[in-house]
Coordinates of C-alpha atoms and ligand atoms in Angstrom, one line a residue:
M43 CA -6.8 -21.9 -7.4
S44 CA -5.6 -21.5 -11.0
E45 CA -2.7 -23.7 -12.2
Q46 CA -0.6 -20.5 -12.9
K47 CA -1.1 -19.3 -9.3
A48 CA -0.4 -22.7 -7.8
C49 CA 2.8 -22.9 -9.9
K50 CA 4.0 -19.4 -8.8
I51 CA 3.4 -20.4 -5.1
R52 CA 5.3 -23.7 -5.6
E53 CA 8.3 -21.7 -7.1
L54 CA 8.1 -19.3 -4.2
I55 CA 8.1 -22.0 -1.6
S56 CA 11.0 -23.8 -3.2
A57 CA 13.1 -20.6 -3.1
I58 CA 12.1 -20.0 0.5
R59 CA 13.1 -23.6 1.5
K60 CA 16.4 -23.4 -0.3
N61 CA 17.7 -20.2 1.4
E62 CA 18.3 -19.0 5.0
R63 CA 18.9 -15.2 5.0
F64 CA 16.1 -13.0 3.8
M65 CA 15.2 -9.3 3.7
V66 CA 11.7 -8.1 3.2
A67 CA 10.8 -4.6 2.0
T68 CA 7.8 -2.6 1.0
H69 CA 7.0 0.7 -0.7
V70 CA 7.6 4.3 0.3
N71 CA 4.8 5.9 2.5
P72 CA 3.7 2.5 3.6
D73 CA 0.0 1.8 4.2
G74 CA -1.8 -0.9 6.2
D75 CA -1.4 -3.5 3.5
A76 CA 2.3 -2.7 3.1
I77 CA 3.0 -2.9 6.8
G78 CA 0.8 -6.0 7.3
A79 CA 2.6 -7.8 4.4
V80 CA 6.1 -6.9 5.6
L81 CA 5.3 -8.1 9.2
G82 CA 3.3 -11.1 7.8
M83 CA 6.2 -12.2 5.6
K84 CA 8.6 -11.9 8.6
L85 CA 6.3 -14.0 10.8
I86 CA 5.9 -16.7 8.1
L87 CA 9.7 -16.9 7.4
E88 CA 10.5 -17.0 11.1
R89 CA 8.0 -19.9 11.6
L90 CA 10.0 -21.7 8.9
G91 CA 13.2 -21.1 10.9
K92 CA 14.7 -18.4 8.6
K93 CA 16.6 -15.3 9.4
V94 CA 14.8 -12.1 8.4
D95 CA 15.2 -8.3 8.4
I96 CA 12.4 -6.1 7.4
Y97 CA 12.5 -2.7 5.8
A98 CA 10.4 0.3 4.9
Q99 CA 12.2 3.4 3.8
D100 CA 9.6 5.9 5.2
R101 CA 8.1 5.9 8.7
F102 CA 4.7 4.3 8.9
P103 CA 1.6 5.9 10.3
P104 CA 1.4 5.7 14.1
E105 CA -1.9 3.9 14.0
F106 CA 0.0 0.7 12.9
E107 CA 2.4 0.8 15.8
F108 CA 0.3 -1.6 17.8
L109 CA 0.9 -4.4 15.3
P110 CA 3.2 -7.3 16.5
Q111 CA 6.8 -6.6 15.7
A112 CA 6.1 -3.2 14.1
R113 CA 9.1 -1.8 15.9
T114 CA 11.4 -4.2 14.2
I115 CA 11.0 -2.4 10.8
H116 CA 14.3 -0.8 9.7
N117 CA 14.2 2.6 7.9
K118 CA 17.9 2.4 6.9
P119 CA 19.9 -0.4 5.2
L120 CA 21.8 -2.5 7.6
E121 CA 25.1 -2.1 5.8
S122 CA 26.8 -5.2 7.3
A123 CA 23.9 -7.5 6.6
E124 CA 24.1 -10.2 3.9
Y125 CA 21.1 -11.7 2.3
E126 CA 20.4 -14.5 -0.2
V127 CA 16.9 -13.3 -1.1
A128 CA 15.1 -10.0 -1.1
I129 CA 11.3 -10.2 -1.0
L130 CA 9.4 -7.1 -2.1
V131 CA 5.8 -6.9 -1.0
D132 CA 3.0 -4.6 -2.2
C133 CA 5.4 -2.6 -4.5
G134 CA 3.8 -1.8 -7.9
D135 CA 7.3 -1.6 -9.4
F136 CA 10.9 -2.0 -8.1
E137 CA 11.5 1.7 -7.7
R138 CA 8.5 2.0 -5.4
V139 CA 10.7 0.6 -2.6
G140 CA 12.5 3.9 -2.5
K141 CA 15.9 5.1 -3.9
E142 CA 18.0 4.1 -0.9
L143 CA 16.5 0.6 -0.5
S144 CA 16.4 -0.2 -4.2
E145 CA 20.1 0.6 -4.5
F146 CA 20.8 -1.5 -1.4
I147 CA 18.8 -4.5 -2.7
S148 CA 20.5 -4.3 -6.1
R149 CA 23.9 -4.5 -4.2
V150 CA 23.2 -7.1 -1.5
A151 CA 20.5 -9.5 -2.7
P152 CA 21.4 -11.8 -5.6
F153 CA 17.8 -13.1 -5.8
V154 CA 14.6 -11.0 -5.8
I155 CA 11.0 -12.1 -5.3
N156 CA 8.1 -9.8 -6.0
I157 CA 4.7 -10.4 -4.3
D158 CA 2.1 -7.9 -5.2
H159 CA -1.4 -7.1 -6.4
H160 CA -0.9 -3.9 -8.3
V161 CA -1.2 -3.6 -12.1
P162 CA 2.5 -3.9 -13.0
S163 CA 4.0 -1.3 -15.2
K164 CA 7.5 -2.9 -15.3
P165 CA 7.5 -6.5 -14.2
F166 CA 10.5 -7.5 -12.1
G167 CA 11.9 -10.2 -9.9
D168 CA 13.5 -13.6 -10.4
I169 CA 10.1 -14.8 -9.1
D170 CA 7.3 -12.4 -10.0
W171 CA 4.1 -13.4 -8.3
V172 CA 1.4 -10.8 -9.1
E173 CA -2.3 -11.3 -8.6
T174 CA -4.2 -8.2 -9.7
S175 CA -7.5 -9.8 -8.6
A176 CA -6.3 -10.1 -5.0
S177 CA -7.8 -7.6 -2.6
S178 CA -4.4 -7.0 -1.0
T179 CA -0.9 -8.4 -0.7
C180 CA -2.0 -9.8 2.7
E181 CA -4.6 -11.9 1.0
M182 CA -1.8 -13.4 -1.1
L183 CA 0.2 -14.1 2.0
Y184 CA -2.8 -16.0 3.5
D185 CA -2.8 -18.2 0.3
L186 CA 1.0 -18.7 0.9
C187 CA 0.3 -19.9 4.4
M188 CA -2.3 -22.3 3.2
S189 CA 0.1 -23.8 0.6
L190 CA 2.7 -24.1 3.3
S191 CA 0.1 -25.8 5.6
L192 CA 1.0 -23.1 8.2
A193 CA -1.9 -22.2 10.4
P194 CA -1.7 -18.4 11.3
D195 CA -1.4 -17.7 15.0
A196 CA -2.9 -14.6 16.6
A197 CA 0.0 -12.4 15.7
L198 CA 0.1 -13.4 12.0
S199 CA -3.7 -13.3 11.8
S200 CA -3.8 -9.8 13.1
V201 CA -1.3 -8.4 10.6
L202 CA -2.9 -10.1 7.7
Y203 CA -6.4 -9.0 8.8
T204 CA -5.1 -5.4 9.1
G205 CA -3.8 -5.4 5.5
I206 CA -7.0 -6.8 4.1
L207 CA -9.2 -4.4 6.2
T208 CA -7.3 -1.3 5.0
D209 CA -7.0 -2.3 1.3
T210 CA -10.7 -3.1 1.0
G211 CA -11.7 0.2 2.7
S212 CA -13.1 -1.8 5.7
F213 CA -14.8 -4.3 3.4
R214 CA -16.6 -1.7 1.3
F215 CA -14.6 -1.5 -2.0
S216 CA -15.3 -3.6 -5.1
N217 CA -12.3 -5.8 -4.2
T218 CA -14.4 -7.2 -1.3
N219 CA -15.9 -10.5 -2.2
R220 CA -17.0 -13.8 -0.7
R221 CA -13.4 -15.2 -0.6
V222 CA -12.1 -12.1 1.2
L223 CA -14.8 -12.5 3.8
E224 CA -14.1 -16.2 4.2
I225 CA -10.4 -15.5 4.7
V226 CA -11.0 -12.8 7.4
S227 CA -13.5 -15.2 9.1
V228 CA -10.7 -17.7 9.4
L229 CA -8.2 -15.0 10.6
V230 CA -10.7 -13.9 13.3
G231 CA -11.0 -17.5 14.3
M232 CA -7.3 -17.7 14.7
G233 CA -7.1 -14.6 17.0
A234 CA -7.4 -11.4 14.9
D235 CA -9.7 -9.1 16.9
P236 CA -11.7 -6.9 14.6
A237 CA -12.8 -4.3 17.2
H238 CA -9.4 -4.0 18.7
I239 CA -7.7 -3.6 15.3
A240 CA -10.4 -1.1 14.1
T241 CA -10.0 1.0 17.2
H242 CA -6.3 1.4 16.5
V243 CA -6.5 1.9 12.8
Y244 CA -9.5 4.2 12.6
D245 CA -10.1 5.8 16.0
S246 CA -6.6 6.8 17.1
A247 CA -6.2 10.1 15.2
T248 CA -4.7 13.2 16.9
P249 CA -6.5 16.5 17.3
E250 CA -4.1 17.9 14.7
K251 CA -5.2 15.3 12.1
L252 CA -8.9 16.3 12.5
R253 CA -7.9 20.0 12.1
L254 CA -5.9 19.2 9.0
L255 CA -8.9 17.4 7.6
A256 CA -11.1 20.4 8.3
Q257 CA -8.7 22.6 6.2
V258 CA -8.6 20.2 3.3
L259 CA -12.4 19.8 3.2
G260 CA -12.4 23.6 2.9
T261 CA -10.8 23.4 -0.5
V262 CA -13.3 20.9 -2.0
E263 CA -14.5 21.7 -5.5
F264 CA -16.9 19.8 -7.9
H265 CA -16.4 19.5 -11.6
A266 CA -18.1 17.9 -14.6
G267 CA -21.6 18.1 -13.1
S268 CA -20.3 16.9 -9.7
R269 CA -18.9 13.6 -11.3
I270 CA -15.4 14.8 -10.2
V271 CA -14.5 16.1 -6.8
T272 CA -11.1 17.6 -5.9
A273 CA -9.4 19.0 -2.9
E274 CA -5.9 20.1 -2.0
L275 CA -3.4 20.1 0.8
N276 CA -0.6 22.6 0.7
R277 CA 2.6 22.9 2.8
S278 CA 1.4 25.7 4.9
M279 CA -1.5 23.6 6.2
F280 CA 1.0 21.2 7.8
S281 CA 2.7 24.0 9.7
D282 CA -0.7 25.5 10.7
S283 CA -2.0 22.4 12.4
A284 CA 1.3 20.8 13.6
S285 CA 0.5 17.7 11.6
S286 CA 2.5 15.7 9.1
Y287 CA 2.0 14.4 5.6
M288 CA 1.3 11.0 7.0
D289 CA -1.8 12.4 8.8
S290 CA -3.4 13.0 5.4
E291 CA -3.5 9.3 4.4
G292 CA -7.2 8.3 4.1
F293 CA -8.5 11.9 3.6
I294 CA -9.4 11.0 0.0
N295 CA -12.0 8.6 1.3
H296 CA -14.1 11.5 2.6
L297 CA -14.2 12.9 -1.0
R298 CA -15.5 9.7 -2.6
S299 CA -18.4 9.6 -0.2
V300 CA -20.6 11.9 -2.3
K301 CA -23.2 10.0 -4.4
S302 CA -22.7 11.8 -7.7
V303 CA -18.9 11.4 -7.6
D304 CA -17.2 9.0 -10.1
I305 CA -13.7 10.2 -9.4
A306 CA -12.2 11.8 -6.3
I307 CA -8.8 13.5 -6.5
L308 CA -6.6 14.8 -3.8
F309 CA -3.6 17.1 -4.6
R310 CA -0.9 17.1 -2.0
E311 CA 2.1 19.4 -2.2
I312 CA 4.9 17.1 -1.1
N313 CA 7.7 19.7 -1.5
N314 CA 8.2 22.9 -3.3
G315 CA 7.5 22.0 -6.9
L316 CA 6.2 18.4 -6.6
V317 CA 2.5 17.4 -6.3
H318 CA 1.3 14.0 -5.2
I319 CA -2.1 13.2 -6.9
S320 CA -4.2 10.5 -5.3
M321 CA -7.2 9.2 -7.3
R322 CA -10.1 7.0 -6.3
S323 CA -12.9 5.9 -8.7
K324 CA -16.0 3.9 -7.9
G325 CA -14.9 1.2 -10.4
D326 CA -16.0 2.0 -13.9
I327 CA -13.3 4.5 -14.6
N328 CA -9.7 3.1 -14.7
V329 CA -7.6 5.7 -12.8
A330 CA -4.5 3.5 -12.9
K331 CA -4.3 4.3 -16.7
L332 CA -4.4 8.0 -15.9
A333 CA -1.7 7.7 -13.2
Q334 CA 0.5 5.6 -15.6
R335 CA 0.5 8.5 -18.1
H336 CA 2.5 10.5 -15.5
G337 CA 4.8 7.7 -14.4
G338 CA 2.6 6.6 -11.5
G339 CA 0.3 3.6 -11.1
G340 CA -1.8 1.6 -8.8
H341 CA -5.2 -0.2 -9.3
R342 CA -8.2 0.4 -11.5
A343 CA -10.1 2.2 -8.7
A344 CA -7.1 3.6 -6.6
A345 CA -4.0 5.1 -8.1
A346 CA -1.6 7.9 -7.8
C347 CA 1.2 9.8 -9.5
R348 CA 3.5 12.8 -8.9
I349 CA 3.7 15.8 -11.2
P350 CA 6.2 18.7 -10.9
G351 CA 4.8 22.2 -10.8
S352 CA 2.9 24.5 -8.5
L353 CA -0.1 23.1 -6.6
H354 CA -2.4 25.6 -8.3
L355 CA -1.2 24.9 -11.9
V356 CA -1.0 21.1 -11.5
R357 CA -4.5 21.0 -10.0
S358 CA -6.1 23.0 -12.9
M359 CA -4.1 21.2 -15.6
F360 CA -4.9 17.8 -14.2
I361 CA -8.7 18.5 -13.7
G362 CA -8.8 19.4 -17.4
E363 CA -7.1 16.1 -18.3
V364 CA -9.6 14.1 -16.2
V365 CA -12.6 15.9 -17.6
R366 CA -11.4 14.9 -21.1
Y367 CA -10.6 11.4 -19.9
I368 CA -14.1 10.6 -18.6
N369 CA -15.9 12.1 -21.6
Ligands
5GP474 P1 -2.2 6.8 -2.8 O1 -3.3 7.6 -3.4 O2 -2.8 6.1 -1.5 O3 -0.9 7.4 -2.6 O4 -2.0 5.6 -3.8 C1 -3.0 4.9 -4.4 C2 -2.5 3.6 -5.0 O5 -1.6 3.8 -6.0 C3 -1.8 2.7 -4.0 O6 -2.2 1.3 -4.3 C4 -0.4 2.9 -4.2 O7 0.4 1.8 -3.9 C5 -0.4 3.2 -5.7 N1 0.7 4.1 -6.1 C6 0.9 5.3 -5.5 N2 1.9 6.0 -6.0 C7 2.4 5.2 -7.0 C8 3.5 5.3 -7.9 O8 4.2 6.2 -8.0 N3 3.7 4.2 -8.8 C9 2.9 3.1 -8.7 N4 3.2 2.1 -9.6 N5 1.9 3.0 -7.9 C10 1.6 4.0 -7.0
MN475 MN1 -1.9 -3.2 -1.2

């Protein structure tokens, strides 16, 4: 472990030991790593005898409901609560926690800790522990456990395993390395059950979700000699198939499966006049830089941003920008 990382973890542990009342929050539209990290941080703090409330402003996908304590995540601020410390996990920047929660945190928490693995656009936090080389925030929480000499039990192992599993694309993306596999091997030894977790996370979709995917795949187009693939999801597709925006998480992975593709892009109409653009690259092209141009962010190989405009215009404008970017 680098001296810089060891120093951040020491600072973090000292702040945890000195305080009693914590809140932990994660980003809007939480994914597996966000949920795993919120639950993991709660389990760690409770093992240390602390009081903890956990928050995610948006509902999380139903495939994560099986995780221990998932039902204890609050969507709304507990207005009467008082905290000494707010810990934000997996939030690229402070605003990613959502408008309501960011205002709440600014009001109630005098001390803020950031634990994250995204490329930061605006660093924040009284303690700002960011490891862009970590596969996931859950991997960082594993390091925290080791520094605390806290052996993860089955519940903690399961939530951390789930975050690492989902953020590495089931151990396929370039952030999968020997250390990640060593960590998950320990977590499995402590009680995380890979087949049980994979069944919940990947094989528990609804019929509506599969129908929605079929519609989205019907909009696939290739550009720049098939180096770029795009697809879109408009509002009417949701009403057609009785599915929700949440159902479309993970669809972009189907796009990147084509051999010639360097960048996959999914355009999702989130409300009239705003388009969420998800991007995945196979590593050589830095899509976080593209996302940052439009106020978004993420990682080198997985990033997103939101652009106002009609789905049709945003899609054609953005494809033009990406073609110029890769040439
Ligand atoms: P997704 O395509 O799944 O929505 O997001 C891809 C990656 O970019 C995720 O790691 C996500 O946390 C990050 N991301 C998505 N939207 C934003 C944003 O508005 N700002 C920042 N900084 N990161 C984002
Ligand atoms: Mn993450």
